[in-house]
Coordinates of C-alpha atoms and ligand atoms in Angstrom, one line a residue:
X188 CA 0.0 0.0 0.0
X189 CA 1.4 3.3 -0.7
X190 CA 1.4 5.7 1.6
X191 CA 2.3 9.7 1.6
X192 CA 2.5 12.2 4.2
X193 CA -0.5 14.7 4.5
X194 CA 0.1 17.8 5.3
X195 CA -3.1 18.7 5.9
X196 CA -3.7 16.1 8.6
X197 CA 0.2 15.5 9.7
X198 CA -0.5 11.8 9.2
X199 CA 1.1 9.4 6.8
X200 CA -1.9 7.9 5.3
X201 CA -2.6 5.0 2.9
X202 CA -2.9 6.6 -0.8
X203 CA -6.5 6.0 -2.2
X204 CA -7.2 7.6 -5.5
X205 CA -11.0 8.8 -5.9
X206 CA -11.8 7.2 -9.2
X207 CA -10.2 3.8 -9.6
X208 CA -6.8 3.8 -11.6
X209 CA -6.7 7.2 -11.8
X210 CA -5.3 10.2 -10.2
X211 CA -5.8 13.7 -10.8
X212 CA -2.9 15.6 -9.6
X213 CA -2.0 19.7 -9.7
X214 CA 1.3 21.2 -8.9
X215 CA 1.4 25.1 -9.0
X216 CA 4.2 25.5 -11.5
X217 CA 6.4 29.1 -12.2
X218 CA 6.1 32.7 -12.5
X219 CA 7.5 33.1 -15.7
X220 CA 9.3 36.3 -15.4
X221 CA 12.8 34.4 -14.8
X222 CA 14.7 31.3 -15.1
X223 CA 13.9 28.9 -12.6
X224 CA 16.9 27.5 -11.1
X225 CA 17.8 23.8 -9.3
X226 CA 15.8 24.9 -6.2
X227 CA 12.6 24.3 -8.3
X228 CA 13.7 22.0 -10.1
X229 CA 14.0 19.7 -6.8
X230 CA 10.0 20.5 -6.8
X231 CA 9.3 19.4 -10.3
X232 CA 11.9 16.2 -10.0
X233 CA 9.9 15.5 -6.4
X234 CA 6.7 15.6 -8.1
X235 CA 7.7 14.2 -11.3
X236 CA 8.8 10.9 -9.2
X237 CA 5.1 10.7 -7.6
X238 CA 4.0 11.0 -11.0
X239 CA 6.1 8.4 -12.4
X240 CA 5.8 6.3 -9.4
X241 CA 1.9 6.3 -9.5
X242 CA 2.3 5.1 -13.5
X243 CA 4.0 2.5 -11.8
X244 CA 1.5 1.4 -9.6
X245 CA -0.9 1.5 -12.5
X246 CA -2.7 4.8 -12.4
X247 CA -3.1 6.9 -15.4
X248 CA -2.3 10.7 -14.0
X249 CA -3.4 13.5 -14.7
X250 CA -1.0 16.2 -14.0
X251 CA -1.9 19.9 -14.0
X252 CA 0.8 22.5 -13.5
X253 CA -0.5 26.0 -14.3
X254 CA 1.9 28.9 -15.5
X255 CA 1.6 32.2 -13.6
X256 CA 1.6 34.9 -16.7
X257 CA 0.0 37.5 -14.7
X258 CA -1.0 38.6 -10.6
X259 CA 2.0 37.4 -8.8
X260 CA 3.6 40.6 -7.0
X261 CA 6.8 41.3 -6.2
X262 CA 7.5 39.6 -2.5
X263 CA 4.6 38.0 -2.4
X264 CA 2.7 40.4 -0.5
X265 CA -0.6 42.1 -1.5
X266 CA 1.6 45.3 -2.6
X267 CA 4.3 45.9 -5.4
X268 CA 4.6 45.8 -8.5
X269 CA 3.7 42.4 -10.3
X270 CA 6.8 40.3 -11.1
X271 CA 6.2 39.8 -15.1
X272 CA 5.2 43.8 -15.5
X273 CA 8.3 44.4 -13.5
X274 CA 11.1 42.5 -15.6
X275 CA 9.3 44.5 -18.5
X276 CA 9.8 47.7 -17.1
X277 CA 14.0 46.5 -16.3
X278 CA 14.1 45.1 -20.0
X279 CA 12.3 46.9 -22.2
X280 CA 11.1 44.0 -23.7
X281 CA 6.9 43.6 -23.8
X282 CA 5.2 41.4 -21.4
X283 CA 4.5 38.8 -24.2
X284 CA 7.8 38.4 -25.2
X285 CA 8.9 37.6 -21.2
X286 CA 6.1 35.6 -20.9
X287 CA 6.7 33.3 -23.6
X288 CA 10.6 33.3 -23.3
X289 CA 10.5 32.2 -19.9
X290 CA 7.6 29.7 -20.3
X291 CA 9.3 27.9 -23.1
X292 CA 12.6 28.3 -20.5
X293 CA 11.1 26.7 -18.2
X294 CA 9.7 23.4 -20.4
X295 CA 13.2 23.1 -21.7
X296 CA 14.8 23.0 -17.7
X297 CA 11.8 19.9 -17.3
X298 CA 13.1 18.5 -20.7
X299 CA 16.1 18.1 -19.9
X300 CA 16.1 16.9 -16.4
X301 CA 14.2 14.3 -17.8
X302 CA 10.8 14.7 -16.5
X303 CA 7.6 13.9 -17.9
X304 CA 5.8 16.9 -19.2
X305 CA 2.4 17.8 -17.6
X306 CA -1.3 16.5 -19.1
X307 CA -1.9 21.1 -19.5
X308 CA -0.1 23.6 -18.7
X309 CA -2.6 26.0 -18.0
X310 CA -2.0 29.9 -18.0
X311 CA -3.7 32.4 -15.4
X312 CA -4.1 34.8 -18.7
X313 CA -6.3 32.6 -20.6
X314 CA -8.7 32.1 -17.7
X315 CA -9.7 35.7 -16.9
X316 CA -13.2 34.9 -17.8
X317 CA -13.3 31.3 -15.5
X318 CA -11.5 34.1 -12.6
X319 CA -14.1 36.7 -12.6
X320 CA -17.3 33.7 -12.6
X321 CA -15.3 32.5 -9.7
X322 CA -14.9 35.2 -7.8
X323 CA -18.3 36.8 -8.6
X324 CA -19.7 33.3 -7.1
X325 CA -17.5 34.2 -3.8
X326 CA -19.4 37.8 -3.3
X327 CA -22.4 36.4 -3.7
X328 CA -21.7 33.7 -1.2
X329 CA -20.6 36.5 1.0
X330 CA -16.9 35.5 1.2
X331 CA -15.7 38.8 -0.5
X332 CA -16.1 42.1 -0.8
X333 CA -15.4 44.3 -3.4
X334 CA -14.0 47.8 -2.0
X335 CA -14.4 51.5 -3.6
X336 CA -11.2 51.6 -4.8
X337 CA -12.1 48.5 -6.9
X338 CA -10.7 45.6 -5.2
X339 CA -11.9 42.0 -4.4
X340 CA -10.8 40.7 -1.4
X341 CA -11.6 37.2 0.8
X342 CA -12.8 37.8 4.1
X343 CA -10.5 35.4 5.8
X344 CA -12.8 35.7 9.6
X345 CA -16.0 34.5 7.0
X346 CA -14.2 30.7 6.8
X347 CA -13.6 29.5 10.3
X348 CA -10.9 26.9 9.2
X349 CA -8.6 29.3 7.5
X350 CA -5.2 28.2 8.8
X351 CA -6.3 24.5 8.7
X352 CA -3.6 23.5 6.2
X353 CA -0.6 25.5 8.1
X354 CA -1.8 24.1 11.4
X355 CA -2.2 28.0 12.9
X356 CA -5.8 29.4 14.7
X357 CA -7.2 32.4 12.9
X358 CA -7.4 34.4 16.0
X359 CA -3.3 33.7 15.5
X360 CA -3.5 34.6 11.9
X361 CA -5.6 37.5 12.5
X362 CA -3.2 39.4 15.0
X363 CA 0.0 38.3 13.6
X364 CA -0.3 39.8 10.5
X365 CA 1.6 42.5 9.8
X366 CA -0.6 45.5 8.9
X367 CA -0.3 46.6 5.3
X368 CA -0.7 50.1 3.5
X369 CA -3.9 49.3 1.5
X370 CA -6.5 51.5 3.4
X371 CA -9.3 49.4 1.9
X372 CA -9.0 46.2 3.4
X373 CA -11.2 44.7 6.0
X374 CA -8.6 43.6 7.9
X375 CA -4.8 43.1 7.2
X376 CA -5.4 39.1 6.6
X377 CA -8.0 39.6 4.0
X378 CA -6.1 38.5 0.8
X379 CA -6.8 39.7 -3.0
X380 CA -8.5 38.4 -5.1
X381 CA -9.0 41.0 -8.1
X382 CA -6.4 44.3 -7.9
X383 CA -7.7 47.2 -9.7
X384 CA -5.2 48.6 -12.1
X385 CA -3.0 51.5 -10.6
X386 CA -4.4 54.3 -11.1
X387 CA -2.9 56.4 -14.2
X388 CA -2.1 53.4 -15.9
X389 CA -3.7 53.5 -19.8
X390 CA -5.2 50.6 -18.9
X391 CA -7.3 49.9 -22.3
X392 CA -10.6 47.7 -22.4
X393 CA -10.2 43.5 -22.8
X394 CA -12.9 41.2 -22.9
X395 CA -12.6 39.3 -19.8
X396 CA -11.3 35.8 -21.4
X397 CA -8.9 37.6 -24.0
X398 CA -6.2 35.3 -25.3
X399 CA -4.1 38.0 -26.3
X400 CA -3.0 41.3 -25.0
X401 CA -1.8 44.1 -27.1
X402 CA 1.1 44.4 -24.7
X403 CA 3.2 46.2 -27.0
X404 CA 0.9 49.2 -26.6
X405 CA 0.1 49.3 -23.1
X406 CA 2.6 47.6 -21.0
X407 CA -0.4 45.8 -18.6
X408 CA -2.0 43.0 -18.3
X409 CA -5.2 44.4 -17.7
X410 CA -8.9 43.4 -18.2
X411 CA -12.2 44.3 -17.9
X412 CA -14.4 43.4 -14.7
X413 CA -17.2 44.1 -13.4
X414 CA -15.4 45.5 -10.5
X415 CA -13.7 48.3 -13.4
X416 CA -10.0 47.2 -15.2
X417 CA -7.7 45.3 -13.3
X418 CA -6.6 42.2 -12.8
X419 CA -6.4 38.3 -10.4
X420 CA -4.5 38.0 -7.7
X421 CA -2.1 35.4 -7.4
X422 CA -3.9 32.5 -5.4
X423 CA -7.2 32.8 -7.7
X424 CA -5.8 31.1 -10.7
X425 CA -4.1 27.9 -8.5
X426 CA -8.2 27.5 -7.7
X427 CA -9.9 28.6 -10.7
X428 CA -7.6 26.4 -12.8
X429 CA -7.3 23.0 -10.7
X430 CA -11.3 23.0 -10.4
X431 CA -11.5 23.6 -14.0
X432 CA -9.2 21.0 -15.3
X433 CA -9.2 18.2 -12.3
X434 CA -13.3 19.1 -10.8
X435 CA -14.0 20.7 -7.3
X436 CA -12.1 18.0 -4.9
X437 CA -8.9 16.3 -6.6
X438 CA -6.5 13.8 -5.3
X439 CA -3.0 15.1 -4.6
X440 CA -2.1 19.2 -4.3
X441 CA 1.3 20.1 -4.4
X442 CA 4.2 22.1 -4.3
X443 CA 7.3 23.2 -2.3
X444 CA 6.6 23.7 1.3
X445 CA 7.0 27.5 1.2
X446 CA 3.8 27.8 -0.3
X447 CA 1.9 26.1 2.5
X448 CA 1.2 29.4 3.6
X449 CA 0.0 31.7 2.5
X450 CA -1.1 29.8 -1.1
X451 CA -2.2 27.4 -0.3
X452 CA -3.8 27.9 2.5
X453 CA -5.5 30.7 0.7
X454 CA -6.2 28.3 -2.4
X455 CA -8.2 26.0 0.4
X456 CA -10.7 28.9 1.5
X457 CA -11.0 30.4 -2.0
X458 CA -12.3 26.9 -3.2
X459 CA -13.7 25.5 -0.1
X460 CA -16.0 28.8 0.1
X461 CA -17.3 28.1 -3.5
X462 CA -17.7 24.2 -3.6
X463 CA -18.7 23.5 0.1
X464 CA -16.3 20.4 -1.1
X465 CA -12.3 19.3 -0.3
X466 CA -10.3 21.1 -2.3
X467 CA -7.7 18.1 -2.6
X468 CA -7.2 14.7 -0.5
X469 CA -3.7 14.8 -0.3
X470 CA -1.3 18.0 0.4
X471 CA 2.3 17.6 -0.9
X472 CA 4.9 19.8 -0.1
X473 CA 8.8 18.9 -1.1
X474 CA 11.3 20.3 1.2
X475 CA 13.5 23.4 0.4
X476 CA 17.2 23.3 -1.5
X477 CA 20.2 25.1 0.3
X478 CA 23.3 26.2 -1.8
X479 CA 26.1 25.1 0.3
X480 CA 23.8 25.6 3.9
X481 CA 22.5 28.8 3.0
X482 CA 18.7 29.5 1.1
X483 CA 19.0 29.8 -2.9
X484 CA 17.3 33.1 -4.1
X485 CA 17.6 35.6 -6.7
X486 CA 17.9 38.0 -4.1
X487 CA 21.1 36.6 -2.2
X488 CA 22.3 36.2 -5.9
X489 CA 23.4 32.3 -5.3
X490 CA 21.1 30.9 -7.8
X491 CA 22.0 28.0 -10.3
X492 CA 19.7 27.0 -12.8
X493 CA 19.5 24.0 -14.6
X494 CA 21.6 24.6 -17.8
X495 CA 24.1 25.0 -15.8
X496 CA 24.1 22.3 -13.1
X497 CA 23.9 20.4 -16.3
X498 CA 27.3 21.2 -17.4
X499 CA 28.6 19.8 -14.1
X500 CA 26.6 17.0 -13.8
X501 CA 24.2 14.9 -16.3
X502 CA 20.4 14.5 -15.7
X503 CA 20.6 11.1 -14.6
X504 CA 23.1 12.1 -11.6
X505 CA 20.9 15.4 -10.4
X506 CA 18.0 13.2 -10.0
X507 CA 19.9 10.5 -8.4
X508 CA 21.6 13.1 -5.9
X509 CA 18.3 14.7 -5.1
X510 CA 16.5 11.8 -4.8
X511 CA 18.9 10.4 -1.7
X512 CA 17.6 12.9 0.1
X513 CA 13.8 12.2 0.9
X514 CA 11.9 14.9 -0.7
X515 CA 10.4 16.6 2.4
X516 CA 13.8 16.9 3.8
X517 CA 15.9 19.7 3.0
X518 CA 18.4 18.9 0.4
X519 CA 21.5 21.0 0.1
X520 CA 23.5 20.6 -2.7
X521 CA 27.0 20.5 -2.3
X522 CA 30.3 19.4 -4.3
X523 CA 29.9 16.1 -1.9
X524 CA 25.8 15.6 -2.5
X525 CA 26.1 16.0 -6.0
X526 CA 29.4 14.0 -6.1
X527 CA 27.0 11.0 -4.4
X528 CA 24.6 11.0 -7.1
X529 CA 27.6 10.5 -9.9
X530 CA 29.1 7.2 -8.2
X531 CA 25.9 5.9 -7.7
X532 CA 24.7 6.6 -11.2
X533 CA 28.6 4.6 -12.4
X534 CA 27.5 2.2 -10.2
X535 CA 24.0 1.2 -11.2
X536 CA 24.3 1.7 -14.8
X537 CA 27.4 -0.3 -14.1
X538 CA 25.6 -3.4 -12.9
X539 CA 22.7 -2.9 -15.3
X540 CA 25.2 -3.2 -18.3
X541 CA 26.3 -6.8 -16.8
X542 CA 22.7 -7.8 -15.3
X543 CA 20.8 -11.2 -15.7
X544 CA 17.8 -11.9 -17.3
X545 CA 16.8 -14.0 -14.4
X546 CA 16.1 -11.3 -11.0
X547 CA 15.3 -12.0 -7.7
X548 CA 11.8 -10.5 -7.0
X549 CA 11.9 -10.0 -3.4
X550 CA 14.8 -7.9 -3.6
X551 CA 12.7 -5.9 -6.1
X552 CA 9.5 -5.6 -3.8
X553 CA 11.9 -4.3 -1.3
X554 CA 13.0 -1.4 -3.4
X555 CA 9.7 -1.1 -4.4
X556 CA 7.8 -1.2 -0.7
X557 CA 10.9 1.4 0.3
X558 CA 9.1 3.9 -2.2
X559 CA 5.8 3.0 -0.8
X560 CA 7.1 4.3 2.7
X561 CA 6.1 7.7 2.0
X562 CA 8.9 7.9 -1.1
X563 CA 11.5 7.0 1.1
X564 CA 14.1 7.7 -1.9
X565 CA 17.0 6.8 0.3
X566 CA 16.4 4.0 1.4
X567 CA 15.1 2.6 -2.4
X568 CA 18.4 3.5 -3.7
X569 CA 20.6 2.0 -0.8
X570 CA 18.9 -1.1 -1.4
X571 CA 19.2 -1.0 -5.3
X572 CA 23.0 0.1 -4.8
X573 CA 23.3 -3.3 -2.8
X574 CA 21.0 -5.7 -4.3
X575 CA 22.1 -4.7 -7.6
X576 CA 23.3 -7.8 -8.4
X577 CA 20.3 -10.1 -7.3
X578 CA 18.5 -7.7 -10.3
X579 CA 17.4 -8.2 -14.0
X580 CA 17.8 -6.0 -16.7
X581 CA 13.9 -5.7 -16.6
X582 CA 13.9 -4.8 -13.3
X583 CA 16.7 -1.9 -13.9
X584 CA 14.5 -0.8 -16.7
X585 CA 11.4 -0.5 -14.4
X586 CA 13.5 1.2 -11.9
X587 CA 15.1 3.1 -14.2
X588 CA 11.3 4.4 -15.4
X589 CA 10.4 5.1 -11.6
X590 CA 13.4 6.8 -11.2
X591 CA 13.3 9.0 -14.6
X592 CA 16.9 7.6 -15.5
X593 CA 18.2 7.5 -19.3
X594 CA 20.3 4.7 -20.5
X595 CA 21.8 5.3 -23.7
X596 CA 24.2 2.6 -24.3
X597 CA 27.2 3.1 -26.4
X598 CA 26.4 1.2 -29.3
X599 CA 23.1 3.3 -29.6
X600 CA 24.9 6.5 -30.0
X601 CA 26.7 5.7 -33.5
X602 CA 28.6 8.9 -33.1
X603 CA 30.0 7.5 -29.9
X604 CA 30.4 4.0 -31.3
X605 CA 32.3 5.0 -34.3
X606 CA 35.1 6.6 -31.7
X607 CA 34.7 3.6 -29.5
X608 CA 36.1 1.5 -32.5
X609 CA 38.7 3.8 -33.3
X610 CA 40.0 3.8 -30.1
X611 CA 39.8 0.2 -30.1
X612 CA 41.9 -0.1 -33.0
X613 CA 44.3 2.9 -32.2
X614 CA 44.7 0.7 -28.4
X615 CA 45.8 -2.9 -30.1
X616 CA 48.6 -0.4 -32.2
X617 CA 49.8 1.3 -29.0
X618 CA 48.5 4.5 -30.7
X619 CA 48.1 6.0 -27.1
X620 CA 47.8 9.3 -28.5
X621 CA 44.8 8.5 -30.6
X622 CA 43.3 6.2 -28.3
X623 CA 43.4 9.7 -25.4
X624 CA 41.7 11.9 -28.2
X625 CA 39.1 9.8 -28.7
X626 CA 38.9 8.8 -24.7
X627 CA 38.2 12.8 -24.2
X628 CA 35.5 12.8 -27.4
X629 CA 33.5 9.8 -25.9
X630 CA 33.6 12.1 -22.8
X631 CA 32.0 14.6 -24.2
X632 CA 29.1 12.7 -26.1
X633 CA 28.2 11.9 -22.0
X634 CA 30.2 8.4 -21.3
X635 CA 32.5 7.4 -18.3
X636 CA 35.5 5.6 -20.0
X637 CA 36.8 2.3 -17.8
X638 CA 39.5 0.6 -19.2
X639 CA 40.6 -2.7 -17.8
X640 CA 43.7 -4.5 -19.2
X641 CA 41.7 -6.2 -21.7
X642 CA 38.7 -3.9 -22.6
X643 CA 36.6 -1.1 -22.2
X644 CA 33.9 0.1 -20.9
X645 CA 31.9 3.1 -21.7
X646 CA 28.9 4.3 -19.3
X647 CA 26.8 6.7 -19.9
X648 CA 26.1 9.2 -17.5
Ligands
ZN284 ZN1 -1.0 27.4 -6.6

């Protein structure tokens, strides 16, 4: 039986999907105003693994991961400058043209790491019209109120529970938050849910729903409400979008654990006010990266994305790293971390290259029931690094699938065969300075070069 942690309940609790063989999963995915870097990645690799892993187990998936194009302000707060229009204003380039950049940015990062692209990819932009139903539904229900100045916010004292997924009282909530300059709010926990468009901005008319904005002209993202031009807060689209695409309670909600609150948390009483229903069954958060013990950020300017993690180390040996941490621990990563995913990476594809067709199947379960143990990625792999040899090809393969490993052998990658054979040849002359040129070529088309006395063997990494 599988089981994952809830965060919702604190409980480990035995995975049951809602519909038989079938799982309907939504992970809030970027702000595309920047490159992500290897802190979200560890997200998108944690929740690529539940995604593969429940494949595995024989559920079909599907996986919603929304892209934030619009509403997500600088710091998070519910004041600044939104992110997107912001990195317009620094570039000079118009909000389309960041938009898509970084959205296609960021599909290449999953690409490339390996993981399994998403069922949709939904953007906030395109469901202005789904945003505005929504949050019309929440006045009417009395959860909101719309102010003079032309915002929409939740009334966070209206939902008893709010604070249920963070584990903290609302009477906590309520006089812990800080207090914040817009005049207009109820009170300083209330949270946005439509922001009226600076004033003095040329905001110009949109059908609510528009596909595309004319953002060469205007520099906004602005639309038409009834509440006058603006636009959605942040949290809105996360519920719009996952009830749209996945229906008003889901299975499995997820994301890194700094969005437990407030997003989340928010998310919950946005859609639990609308639906009367669960939002989602299961709440997944993946721990946080550190760079060398300290917190990776644009901000403290330590940041490394993917492309070029990638030039140190190959996809198969980043997920293999991350993944001997458990995913709700934090993971720092580290010459020595990363260095730990590279031997084990020589190691299993080492064994798989000499593996049986005959495996032993309770070695397999083990690995298998390890993963079942809330993911317990560590332990998995420290039992596939030993039992290695009790395993057979088939089994790698599966594991390998699980795991989101690529095994391109040698003789699959004719550019890398052809200067394996060379250097084959140039070896039984004593050539040694051919054999070394084409040692360092087969290096850089992604293989580990072991030479015994009699042979070689090429690895890929
Ligand atoms: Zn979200």
């Amino acid at each position: 039986m599988f089981q994952i942690y809830n965060t919702l309940t604190g409980k480990r609790e035995n995975f049951k999907s809602i519909k038989p063989h079938k799982v309907g999963m939504y992970v809030c995915g970027p702000t595309v105003y920047d490159y992500g870097h290897v802190g979200h990645a560890r997200t998108y690799l944690t929740f690529d693994l539940i995604n593969r892993f429940l494949n595995f187990l024989g559920y079909k998936v599907n996986y919603i991961q929304n892209i934030t194009d619009v509403g997500h302000l600088v710091g998070d707060a519910e004041t600044g400058t939104d992110k997107i229009k912001k990195k317009a204003q620094e570039t000079g380039e118009s909000i389309g043209d960041i938009v898509r950049h970084y959205t296609e940015a960021h599909l290449e990062d999953l690409k490339s790491l390996n993981i399994l692209e998403p069922s949709n990819l939904p953007k906030a932009s395109e469901h202005i019209k789904d945003i505005v139903t929504f949050v019309e539904d929440l006045i009417s229900k009395g959860f909101a109120y719309v102010t003079e100045e032309g915002n929409v916010y939740f009334s966070v004292n209206k939902k008893p529970d709010y604070g249920k997924l963070s584990h903290r009282e609302l009477a906590e909530i309520l006089t812990g938050t800080r207090v914040e300059p817009e005049k207009d709010k109820r009170l300083p926990a209330d949270f946005a849910l439509w922001k009226a468009a600076p004033s003095g901005a040329t905001a110009f008319a949109r059908e609510p729903g528009a596909t595309e904005v004319n953002s060469e002209r205007s520099g906004e993202y602005v639309w038409d409400s009834p509440w006058g031009k603006g636009f959605p807060g942040w949290h809105i689209e996360c519920s719009v979008m996952s009830q749209k695409y996945l229906g008003d309670t889901f299975d499995i909600h997820g994301s890194a654990v700094e969005h437990v609150f407030p997003h989340h948390e928010n998310e919950i009483a946005q859609s639990e006010a609308k639906t009367g229903a669960p939002l989602a069954n299961y709440w997944v958060h993946s721990g946080m990266l550190t760079l060398n013990g300290r917190k990776m950020s644009k901000s403290l300017g330590n940041t490394i994305r993917v492309p070029d993690a990638l030039k140190d180390y190959s996809a198969n040996e980043i997920r293999l790293s991350f993944y001997q941490t458990p995913y709700r621990q934090p993971f720092d990563y580290t010459r020595e971390s990363m260095t730990q995913g590279v031997a084990l990476r020589s190691k299993l594809f080492n064994s798989y290259m000499s593996a049986k067709e005959e495996g032993n199947d309770e070695r397999f379960t083990e690995i298998i029931s390890a993963l079942s143990d809330d993911l317990d990625t560590h332990r998995a792999l420290d039992l596939w690094s030993e039992q290695a040899n009790s395993l057979s090809r088939e089994q790698f393969e599966r594991l390998f699938s699980v795991f989101g490993l690529k095994f391109v052998s040698i003789e699959e990658n004719l550019q890398a065969k052809k200067l394996s054979d060379e250097r084959d040849e140039a070896r039984s002359k004593k050539d040694f300075l051919t054999s070394d040129n084409r040692r360092n070529e087969i290096q850089q088309l992604g293989y580990e070069v072991v030479d015994t006395d009699t042979s070689s063997q090429y690895i890929p990494r």
